Amino acid sequence: GAVVSQHPSRVICKSGTSVKIECRSLDFQATTMFWYRQFPKQSLMLMATSNEGSKATYEQGVEKDKFLINHASLTLSTLTVTSAHPEDSSFYICSARNPEGHTEAFFGQGTRLTVV
Amino acid sequence: GQNIDQPTEMTATEGAIVQINCTYQTSGFNGLFWYQQHAGEAPTFLSYNVLDGLEEKGRFSSFLSRSKGYSYLLLKELQMKDSASYLCAFQDSNYQLIWGAGTKLIIKP
């Protein structure tokens, strides 16, 4: 089946620094990728939809200047958490769907971000 | 509007059967998914129903009734490793996934 790879799986950073998370689709071209955040014991919260070659679409309440998304190729999307603060600590997950059919979403392994 | 609802937590016994329900409301519908998520890990795909009826896949089965806005995930011969959260999500008219909050399933020996 299709595989989505996300890196890093865990990262600890200092307050005020920036962290980049990569999401790659390994065996299909993903024109669209999705970025989610998940706090403990809560469901997935869609942050933004990443579109190849164009600007990302952000959900209401998500700061586009804080969560920078770049989708420069058909297999790579990146999420950069800028000027991270402890409240940004969360589990970030990307997903992609094969554009050939609107079937299941494949998820990356997730990134556990801890801001100290 | 759109909404989706599933129980927060369920407990079952190893070897038994458990049914996790999911109800939804939407004007446009293009199928319903079930995912399993172990703590600290990403969700993994379990099933997809777009037509009414029961889809069986090994120990797991999923049912859909579009007229009732209702689905369930049936897990048979429960094993300890089935302890996880189970997420349902429907696909709306724009093929966007709308996620439930997840049901935490606790399996006891």
mmCIF file of C-alpha atoms in Angstrom, chain A residues 43-93:
data_model
loop_
_atom_site.group_PDB
_atom_site.id
_atom_site.type_symbol
_atom_site.label_atom_id
_atom_site.label_comp_id
_atom_site.label_asym_id
_atom_site.label_seq_id
_atom_site.Cartn_x
_atom_site.Cartn_y
_atom_site.Cartn_z
ATOM 1 C CA SER A 43 -9.041 13.721 18.101
ATOM 2 C CA LEU A 44 -7.234 14.885 15.031
ATOM 3 C CA MET A 45 -7.567 18.601 14.352
ATOM 4 C CA LEU A 46 -6.974 19.662 10.764
ATOM 5 C CA MET A 47 -4.571 22.584 10.697
ATOM 6 C CA ALA A 48 -4.108 23.154 7.000
ATOM 7 C CA THR A 49 -4.320 21.645 3.560
ATOM 8 C CA SER A 50 -1.091 21.797 1.608
ATOM 9 C CA ASN A 51 -1.390 22.191 -2.159
ATOM 10 C CA GLU A 52 1.519 21.536 -4.484
ATOM 11 C CA GLY A 53 2.667 24.701 -6.190
ATOM 12 C CA SER A 54 0.266 27.016 -4.431
ATOM 13 C CA LYS A 55 -0.473 28.471 -1.027
ATOM 14 C CA ALA A 56 -1.750 26.288 1.741
ATOM 15 C CA THR A 57 -5.315 26.585 2.980
ATOM 16 C CA TYR A 58 -5.435 27.113 6.739
ATOM 17 C CA GLU A 59 -8.278 26.211 9.054
ATOM 18 C CA GLN A 60 -9.892 28.900 11.133
ATOM 19 C CA GLY A 61 -7.827 29.804 14.160
ATOM 20 C CA VAL A 62 -4.539 28.487 12.782
ATOM 21 C CA GLU A 63 -1.920 31.198 12.367
ATOM 22 C CA LYS A 64 -0.402 30.968 8.903
ATOM 23 C CA ASP A 65 2.625 33.040 9.917
ATOM 24 C CA LYS A 66 3.372 30.701 12.772
ATOM 25 C CA PHE A 67 2.816 27.419 10.954
ATOM 26 C CA LEU A 68 4.544 27.796 7.610
ATOM 27 C CA ILE A 69 3.689 25.198 5.017
ATOM 28 C CA ASN A 70 5.620 24.590 1.844
ATOM 29 C CA HIS A 71 4.620 22.031 -0.781
ATOM 30 C CA ALA A 72 7.327 22.502 -3.371
ATOM 31 C CA SER A 73 7.094 19.110 -5.057
ATOM 32 C CA LEU A 74 4.548 16.372 -5.626
ATOM 33 C CA THR A 75 6.132 14.196 -2.957
ATOM 34 C CA LEU A 76 7.179 16.617 -0.219
ATOM 35 C CA SER A 77 5.391 18.985 2.102
ATOM 36 C CA THR A 78 6.993 20.699 5.079
ATOM 37 C CA LEU A 79 5.527 22.287 8.176
ATOM 38 C CA THR A 80 7.671 24.792 10.049
ATOM 39 C CA VAL A 81 6.640 25.805 13.529
ATOM 40 C CA THR A 82 8.173 29.239 13.958
ATOM 41 C CA SER A 83 9.070 30.854 17.271
ATOM 42 C CA ALA A 84 7.812 27.794 19.103
ATOM 43 C CA HIS A 85 6.301 28.097 22.568
ATOM 44 C CA PRO A 86 5.475 25.416 25.129
ATOM 45 C CA GLU A 87 1.792 25.536 24.135
ATOM 46 C CA ASP A 88 2.830 24.374 20.658
ATOM 47 C CA SER A 89 3.928 21.071 22.168
ATOM 48 C CA SER A 90 1.754 18.462 20.507
ATOM 49 C CA PHE A 91 1.643 15.494 18.153
ATOM 50 C CA TYR A 92 1.746 16.674 14.533
ATOM 51 C CA ILE A 93 0.643 14.253 11.822
#
